[in-house]
Amino acid sequence: MQSIPGTFNRGRRRAVVTLLSTAAMTAAAVLAPAAAWAQAPLLKQVTIVVPFPAGGATDAVARLVGESLRGTYAETVVVENRAGAAGRVGVEYVKNRPADGSFLLYTPTFPMSIFPHIYKKMPYDTLTDFVPVASTSKGSLGLAIGPAVPASVKTVQEFVTWAKANPDKANFGTASGSSQHFAGVMFGRNAGVDLRLVPYKGGAPAVVDLLGGHVSSTVSPLPEIIPHAADGKIRILAVTGAQRSRFLPQVPTMLESGYRDVVFGDWSGFLAPAKTPPELVAKANALISAYVRSEKGIDALGKLGTEADAQGVAEFNATVKASWERYRTVVQSTGFTAED
């Protein structure tokens, strides 16, 4: 069969033109956000508000990552600690700041995803008062046991057996109303154990009592318990992430141990007041994410015991919404409410 040269050439020309046009539009779509934030003004100052006292893990990460904004997003970067009401004071403060890019909130998940479901009165709405800017890390929790539990107990299954045989000692200590709290409740339910919560105002006091044998177990952020496990003072039986922690590759996940509902891997990140200009949000995200993804950032965050996790603006927005929905379901299933 003979080809018809004129028809073929016209068809080929049309295909080439279409291909080039599509490529041009794709390139424009990719480059447009970069161009927009590149033209965003260099602010005089950005204030990063940490809703917890100075010296803690959240404060340390905020100061570390915040440096990536100095001279690139703003001339100066100031970290301000506004503690109170387990984080709600600082969060509300940022909600009421100007939406001009000069204020950012750095927070872990629970004030934004858990508190809206456990407190009857909230001074802010996570989904309408804030815009997610950039994530920095994801945190896994660990189920740890101490000297109150016999040294022969080395696995989750063995701990469950021991707890059932010793119901008067079956407890876990952690901060009430935290992700650790709900992870412990879900573990007890999945295991069929009446694992009683011993509430604390923070994670550190719970770990102190675990070391002293006053509580049999804790569910804690890994940075709080890894040093004690390394010294042989406690045993970490499982982690709550979807995958094993790179800091504890020998420790199984709860999922691996047969507890499919005990998967908790919470985010930490930056948010800004609602209506902050999109170009400034995009610029802050690009700069923060570049640092978090860098070898320097991964190493620095690792030394603080946190797993680096950079997400784009849309992805982080979806993550925040998903965690809000997940904890609504978890909290409702427990019937827990908090009191001020």
One Martini backbone bead per residue (centre of mass of N, CA, C, O) as a GRO file, in nm:
protein
  340
    1MET     BB    1   0.094   0.037   0.025
    2GLN     BB    2   0.066   0.366  -0.040
    3SER     BB    3   0.175   0.659   0.042
    4ILE     BB    4   0.084   1.004   0.130
    5PRO     BB    5   0.293   1.252   0.162
    6GLY     BB    6   0.119   1.502   0.227
    7THR     BB    7  -0.050   1.374   0.455
    8PHE     BB    8   0.183   1.282   0.634
    9ASN     BB    9   0.320   1.559   0.679
   10ARG     BB   10   0.078   1.700   0.804
   11GLY     BB   11   0.048   1.500   1.040
   12ARG     BB   12   0.330   1.538   1.153
   13ARG     BB   13   0.316   1.841   1.205
   14ARG     BB   14   0.079   1.830   1.401
   15ALA     BB   15   0.219   1.646   1.610
   16VAL     BB   16   0.457   1.834   1.670
   17VAL     BB   17   0.296   2.082   1.757
   18THR     BB   18   0.146   1.940   1.987
   19LEU     BB   19   0.395   1.851   2.146
   20LEU     BB   20   0.517   2.134   2.188
   21SER     BB   21   0.273   2.258   2.328
   22THR     BB   22   0.260   2.061   2.566
   23ALA     BB   23   0.546   2.112   2.671
   24ALA     BB   24   0.509   2.414   2.725
   25MET     BB   25   0.276   2.387   2.931
   26THR     BB   26   0.426   2.206   3.131
   27ALA     BB   27   0.659   2.397   3.190
   28ALA     BB   28   0.485   2.631   3.290
   29ALA     BB   29   0.354   2.473   3.529
   30VAL     BB   30   0.628   2.418   3.675
   31LEU     BB   31   0.755   2.722   3.671
   32ALA     BB   32   0.546   2.916   3.795
   33PRO     BB   33   0.586   2.874   4.105
   34ALA     BB   34   0.888   2.943   4.104
   35ALA     BB   35   0.854   3.229   3.993
   36ALA     BB   36   0.669   3.337   4.212
   37TRP     BB   37   0.858   3.290   4.463
   38ALA     BB   38   1.108   3.437   4.349
   39GLN     BB   39   0.935   3.722   4.358
   40ALA     BB   40   0.911   3.721   4.637
   41PRO     BB   41   0.954   3.891   4.905
   42LEU     BB   42   1.182   4.007   5.129
   43LEU     BB   43   1.159   3.992   5.447
   44LYS     BB   44   1.242   4.134   5.736
   45GLN     BB   45   1.058   3.928   5.921
   46VAL     BB   46   1.038   3.608   6.089
   47THR     BB   47   0.807   3.442   6.305
   48ILE     BB   48   0.855   3.158   6.508
   49VAL     BB   49   0.609   2.969   6.662
   50VAL     BB   50   0.630   2.801   6.976
   51PRO     BB   51   0.391   2.618   7.187
   52PHE     BB   52   0.659   2.580   7.364
   53PRO     BB   53   0.915   2.539   7.539
   54ALA     BB   54   1.227   2.575   7.570
   55GLY     BB   55   1.436   2.279   7.486
   56GLY     BB   56   1.278   2.113   7.311
   57ALA     BB   57   1.224   1.937   7.029
   58THR     BB   58   1.050   2.145   6.879
   59ASP     BB   59   1.239   2.385   6.921
   60ALA     BB   60   1.493   2.264   6.786
   61VAL     BB   61   1.373   2.229   6.500
   62ALA     BB   62   1.283   2.519   6.448
   63ARG     BB   63   1.573   2.639   6.464
   64LEU     BB   64   1.706   2.469   6.252
   65VAL     BB   65   1.509   2.516   6.004
   66GLY     BB   66   1.477   2.830   6.020
   67GLU     BB   67   1.759   2.898   5.889
   68SER     BB   68   1.660   2.853   5.586
   69LEU     BB   69   1.518   3.160   5.592
   70ARG     BB   70   1.775   3.313   5.612
   71GLY     BB   71   1.808   3.544   5.346
   72THR     BB   72   1.550   3.419   5.165
   73TYR     BB   73   1.274   3.507   5.315
   74ALA     BB   74   1.434   3.661   5.548
   75GLU     BB   75   1.649   3.855   5.714
   76THR     BB   76   1.504   3.753   5.977
   77VAL     BB   77   1.497   3.507   6.254
   78VAL     BB   78   1.239   3.431   6.494
   79VAL     BB   79   1.203   3.260   6.803
   80GLU     BB   80   0.887   3.196   6.970
   81ASN     BB   81   0.774   3.124   7.296
   82ARG     BB   82   0.419   3.003   7.347
   83ALA     BB   83   0.308   2.886   7.621
   84GLY     BB   84   0.011   2.691   7.677
   85ALA     BB   85  -0.235   2.473   7.688
   86ALA     BB   86  -0.070   2.254   7.525
   87GLY     BB   87  -0.045   2.493   7.272
   88ARG     BB   88  -0.299   2.685   7.232
   89VAL     BB   89  -0.179   2.965   7.270
   90GLY     BB   90   0.014   2.972   7.023
   91VAL     BB   91  -0.191   2.907   6.805
   92GLU     BB   92  -0.381   3.147   6.851
   93TYR     BB   93  -0.174   3.367   6.802
   94VAL     BB   94  -0.125   3.303   6.500
   95LYS     BB   95  -0.412   3.333   6.398
   96ASN     BB   96  -0.395   3.665   6.483
   97ARG     BB   97  -0.201   3.722   6.273
   98PRO     BB   98  -0.068   3.836   6.007
   99ALA     BB   99  -0.125   3.748   5.651
  100ASP     BB  100   0.216   3.810   5.541
  101GLY     BB  101   0.451   3.585   5.629
  102SER     BB  102   0.566   3.676   5.933
  103PHE     BB  103   0.408   3.410   6.037
  104LEU     BB  104   0.490   3.101   6.208
  105LEU     BB  105   0.403   2.769   6.278
  106TYR     BB  106   0.543   2.524   6.508
  107THR     BB  107   0.420   2.179   6.500
  108PRO     BB  108   0.270   1.925   6.603
  109THR     BB  109  -0.017   1.746   6.570
  110PHE     BB  110  -0.212   1.756   6.832
  111PRO     BB  111  -0.324   2.059   6.831
  112MET     BB  112  -0.461   2.005   6.532
  113SER     BB  113  -0.590   1.685   6.546
  114ILE     BB  114  -0.693   1.638   6.854
  115PHE     BB  115  -0.810   1.881   7.017
  116PRO     BB  116  -1.077   1.926   6.843
  117HIS     BB  117  -1.192   1.633   6.983
  118ILE     BB  118  -1.151   1.689   7.319
  119TYR     BB  119  -1.250   1.985   7.312
  120LYS     BB  120  -1.523   2.190   7.346
  121LYS     BB  121  -1.322   2.441   7.353
  122MET     BB  122  -1.194   2.636   7.077
  123PRO     BB  123  -0.968   2.898   6.949
  124TYR     BB  124  -0.954   2.706   6.687
  125ASP     BB  125  -0.931   2.617   6.329
  126THR     BB  126  -0.745   2.419   6.145
  127LEU     BB  127  -0.900   2.430   5.848
  128THR     BB  128  -0.952   2.771   5.852
  129ASP     BB  129  -0.699   2.929   6.015
  130PHE     BB  130  -0.503   2.758   5.822
  131VAL     BB  131  -0.193   2.703   5.637
  132PRO     BB  132  -0.008   2.481   5.502
  133VAL     BB  133   0.348   2.469   5.434
  134ALA     BB  134   0.559   2.257   5.601
  135SER     BB  135   0.731   1.973   5.638
  136THR     BB  136   0.987   1.789   5.846
  137SER     BB  137   0.843   1.541   6.006
  138LYS     BB  138   0.824   1.205   6.138
  139GLY     BB  139   0.665   1.021   6.410
  140SER     BB  140   0.739   0.764   6.616
  141LEU     BB  141   0.637   0.524   6.834
  142GLY     BB  142   0.688   0.355   7.161
  143LEU     BB  143   0.687   0.047   7.321
  144ALA     BB  144   0.768   0.043   7.670
  145ILE     BB  145   0.963  -0.131   7.916
  146GLY     BB  146   1.039  -0.202   8.253
  147PRO     BB  147   1.124  -0.315   8.579
  148ALA     BB  148   0.817  -0.410   8.631
  149VAL     BB  149   0.911  -0.610   8.415
  150PRO     BB  150   1.025  -0.887   8.331
  151ALA     BB  151   1.315  -0.975   8.158
  152SER     BB  152   1.170  -1.207   7.984
  153VAL     BB  153   1.030  -0.971   7.845
  154LYS     BB  154   1.063  -0.910   7.468
  155THR     BB  155   0.764  -0.895   7.361
  156VAL     BB  156   0.448  -0.820   7.287
  157GLN     BB  157   0.323  -1.098   7.347
  158GLU     BB  158   0.454  -1.125   7.630
  159PHE     BB  159   0.321  -0.872   7.748
  160VAL     BB  160   0.029  -0.959   7.714
  161THR     BB  161   0.049  -1.208   7.891
  162TRP     BB  162   0.139  -1.059   8.147
  163ALA     BB  163  -0.102  -0.858   8.168
  164LYS     BB  164  -0.322  -1.079   8.201
  165ALA     BB  165  -0.177  -1.198   8.467
  166ASN     BB  166  -0.143  -0.863   8.561
  167PRO     BB  167  -0.389  -0.641   8.596
  168ASP     BB  168  -0.271  -0.451   8.831
  169LYS     BB  169  -0.003  -0.378   8.627
  170ALA     BB  170  -0.163  -0.290   8.373
  171ASN     BB  171   0.011  -0.021   8.222
  172PHE     BB  172   0.031   0.330   8.102
  173GLY     BB  173   0.244   0.606   8.043
  174THR     BB  174   0.117   0.939   7.957
  175ALA     BB  175  -0.003   1.189   7.777
  176SER     BB  176  -0.291   1.332   7.792
  177GLY     BB  177  -0.434   1.358   7.467
  178SER     BB  178  -0.240   1.208   7.299
  179SER     BB  179  -0.113   0.997   7.069
  180GLN     BB  180  -0.010   0.801   7.285
  181HIS     BB  181  -0.274   0.750   7.420
  182PHE     BB  182  -0.428   0.630   7.166
  183ALA     BB  183  -0.226   0.407   7.104
  184GLY     BB  184  -0.265   0.257   7.376
  185VAL     BB  185  -0.566   0.205   7.352
  186MET     BB  186  -0.556   0.047   7.080
  187PHE     BB  187  -0.373  -0.175   7.183
  188GLY     BB  188  -0.550  -0.285   7.411
  189ARG     BB  189  -0.788  -0.358   7.229
  190ASN     BB  190  -0.639  -0.547   7.026
  191ALA     BB  191  -0.524  -0.735   7.276
  192GLY     BB  192  -0.730  -0.767   7.519
  193VAL     BB  193  -0.639  -0.531   7.727
  194ASP     BB  194  -0.642  -0.371   8.044
  195LEU     BB  195  -0.487  -0.076   7.977
  196ARG     BB  196  -0.396   0.153   8.197
  197LEU     BB  197  -0.404   0.489   8.239
  198VAL     BB  198  -0.130   0.709   8.321
  199PRO     BB  199  -0.135   1.035   8.369
  200TYR     BB  200   0.040   1.308   8.208
  201LYS     BB  201   0.180   1.624   8.120
  202GLY     BB  202   0.425   1.446   8.009
  203GLY     BB  203   0.673   1.239   7.888
  204ALA     BB  204   0.910   1.256   8.091
  205PRO     BB  205   0.769   1.161   8.358
  206ALA     BB  206   0.693   0.880   8.248
  207VAL     BB  207   0.985   0.780   8.206
  208VAL     BB  208   1.077   0.807   8.495
  209ASP     BB  209   0.865   0.596   8.603
  210LEU     BB  210   0.964   0.364   8.432
  211LEU     BB  211   1.254   0.352   8.549
  212GLY     BB  212   1.125   0.320   8.856
  213GLY     BB  213   0.865   0.113   8.836
  214HIS     BB  214   0.567   0.267   8.843
  215VAL     BB  215   0.546   0.168   8.549
  216SER     BB  216   0.530  -0.074   8.297
  217SER     BB  217   0.457   0.144   8.065
  218THR     BB  218   0.505   0.309   7.742
  219VAL     BB  219   0.406   0.573   7.517
  220SER     BB  220   0.662   0.708   7.302
  221PRO     BB  221   0.873   0.900   7.178
  222LEU     BB  222   1.172   0.802   7.065
  223PRO     BB  223   1.368   1.025   7.185
  224GLU     BB  224   1.279   0.950   7.492
  225ILE     BB  225   1.384   0.619   7.478
  226ILE     BB  226   1.646   0.539   7.330
  227PRO     BB  227   1.871   0.603   7.542
  228HIS     BB  228   1.760   0.391   7.755
  229ALA     BB  229   1.784   0.145   7.571
  230ALA     BB  230   2.092   0.169   7.520
  231ASP     BB  231   2.142   0.126   7.844
  232GLY     BB  232   1.926  -0.109   7.939
  233LYS     BB  233   1.664   0.009   8.109
  234ILE     BB  234   1.490  -0.056   7.855
  235ARG     BB  235   1.219  -0.186   7.637
  236ILE     BB  236   1.157  -0.196   7.292
  237LEU     BB  237   0.892  -0.366   7.125
  238ALA     BB  238   0.755  -0.125   6.947
  239VAL     BB  239   0.634   0.043   6.661
  240THR     BB  240   0.392   0.274   6.491
  241GLY     BB  241   0.482   0.259   6.222
  242ALA     BB  242   0.465   0.139   5.898
  243GLN     BB  243   0.768   0.136   5.954
  244ARG     BB  244   1.062   0.098   6.041
  245SER     BB  245   1.303   0.238   6.218
  246ARG     BB  246   1.620   0.363   6.155
  247PHE     BB  247   1.688   0.363   6.474
  248LEU     BB  248   1.516   0.058   6.492
  249PRO     BB  249   1.555  -0.207   6.296
  250GLN     BB  250   1.498  -0.446   6.523
  251VAL     BB  251   1.213  -0.322   6.555
  252PRO     BB  252   0.898  -0.380   6.539
  253THR     BB  253   0.592  -0.339   6.439
  254MET     BB  254   0.265  -0.348   6.511
  255LEU     BB  255   0.184  -0.471   6.245
  256GLU     BB  256   0.376  -0.716   6.262
  257SER     BB  257   0.240  -0.798   6.552
  258GLY     BB  258  -0.094  -0.768   6.474
  259TYR     BB  259  -0.166  -0.434   6.492
  260ARG     BB  260  -0.345  -0.256   6.261
  261ASP     BB  261  -0.451   0.003   6.450
  262VAL     BB  262  -0.130   0.067   6.535
  263VAL     BB  263  -0.090   0.342   6.336
  264PHE     BB  264   0.161   0.595   6.410
  265GLY     BB  265   0.258   0.896   6.207
  266ASP     BB  266   0.352   1.198   6.286
  267TRP     BB  267   0.357   1.530   6.226
  268SER     BB  268   0.575   1.810   6.146
  269GLY     BB  269   0.519   2.177   6.115
  270PHE     BB  270   0.423   2.442   5.905
  271LEU     BB  271   0.214   2.729   5.967
  272ALA     BB  272  -0.037   2.966   5.863
  273PRO     BB  273  -0.229   3.203   5.825
  274ALA     BB  274  -0.493   3.264   5.680
  275LYS     BB  275  -0.430   3.420   5.365
  276THR     BB  276  -0.165   3.363   5.288
  277PRO     BB  277   0.028   3.404   5.039
  278PRO     BB  278   0.104   3.164   4.807
  279GLU     BB  279   0.398   3.261   4.735
  280LEU     BB  280   0.500   3.239   5.031
  281VAL     BB  281   0.433   2.945   5.080
  282ALA     BB  282   0.604   2.834   4.844
  283LYS     BB  283   0.874   2.948   4.938
  284ALA     BB  284   0.892   2.818   5.216
  285ASN     BB  285   0.868   2.528   5.117
  286ALA     BB  286   1.117   2.517   4.932
  287LEU     BB  287   1.331   2.586   5.153
  288ILE     BB  288   1.261   2.374   5.365
  289SER     BB  289   1.268   2.119   5.183
  290ALA     BB  290   1.561   2.143   5.091
  291TYR     BB  291   1.677   2.098   5.373
  292VAL     BB  292   1.534   1.830   5.457
  293ARG     BB  293   1.658   1.673   5.192
  294SER     BB  294   1.925   1.711   5.283
  295GLU     BB  295   2.198   1.581   5.422
  296LYS     BB  296   2.215   1.783   5.652
  297GLY     BB  297   1.918   1.763   5.748
  298ILE     BB  298   1.900   1.459   5.800
  299ASP     BB  299   2.129   1.453   6.009
  300ALA     BB  300   2.022   1.666   6.212
  301LEU     BB  301   1.747   1.528   6.267
  302GLY     BB  302   1.864   1.253   6.354
  303LYS     BB  303   2.005   1.367   6.616
  304LEU     BB  304   1.696   1.426   6.727
  305GLY     BB  305   1.514   1.166   6.637
  306THR     BB  306   1.418   1.248   6.342
  307GLU     BB  307   1.223   1.207   6.051
  308ALA     BB  308   1.255   1.310   5.753
  309ASP     BB  309   0.976   1.518   5.593
  310ALA     BB  310   0.901   1.626   5.276
  311GLN     BB  311   0.640   1.846   5.151
  312GLY     BB  312   0.422   1.968   4.970
  313VAL     BB  313   0.162   2.170   4.995
  314ALA     BB  314  -0.064   1.973   4.903
  315GLU     BB  315   0.033   1.727   5.065
  316PHE     BB  316   0.025   1.857   5.347
  317ASN     BB  317  -0.270   1.930   5.343
  318ALA     BB  318  -0.366   1.634   5.324
  319THR     BB  319  -0.232   1.538   5.586
  320VAL     BB  320  -0.381   1.720   5.785
  321LYS     BB  321  -0.668   1.624   5.713
  322ALA     BB  322  -0.622   1.321   5.768
  323SER     BB  323  -0.545   1.348   6.070
  324TRP     BB  324  -0.805   1.480   6.162
  325GLU     BB  325  -0.989   1.242   6.079
  326ARG     BB  326  -0.853   1.011   6.229
  327TYR     BB  327  -0.886   1.133   6.521
  328ARG     BB  328  -1.187   1.151   6.522
  329THR     BB  329  -1.233   0.846   6.515
  330VAL     BB  330  -1.063   0.763   6.760
  331VAL     BB  331  -1.194   0.941   6.977
  332GLN     BB  332  -1.487   0.844   6.941
  333SER     BB  333  -1.419   0.541   7.015
  334THR     BB  334  -1.339   0.627   7.327
  335GLY     BB  335  -1.488   0.892   7.461
  336PHE     BB  336  -1.288   1.117   7.497
  337THR     BB  337  -1.237   1.390   7.732
  338ALA     BB  338  -1.128   1.713   7.808
  339GLU     BB  339  -0.986   1.913   8.073
  340ASP     BB  340  -0.876   2.229   8.199
   0.00000   0.00000   0.00000
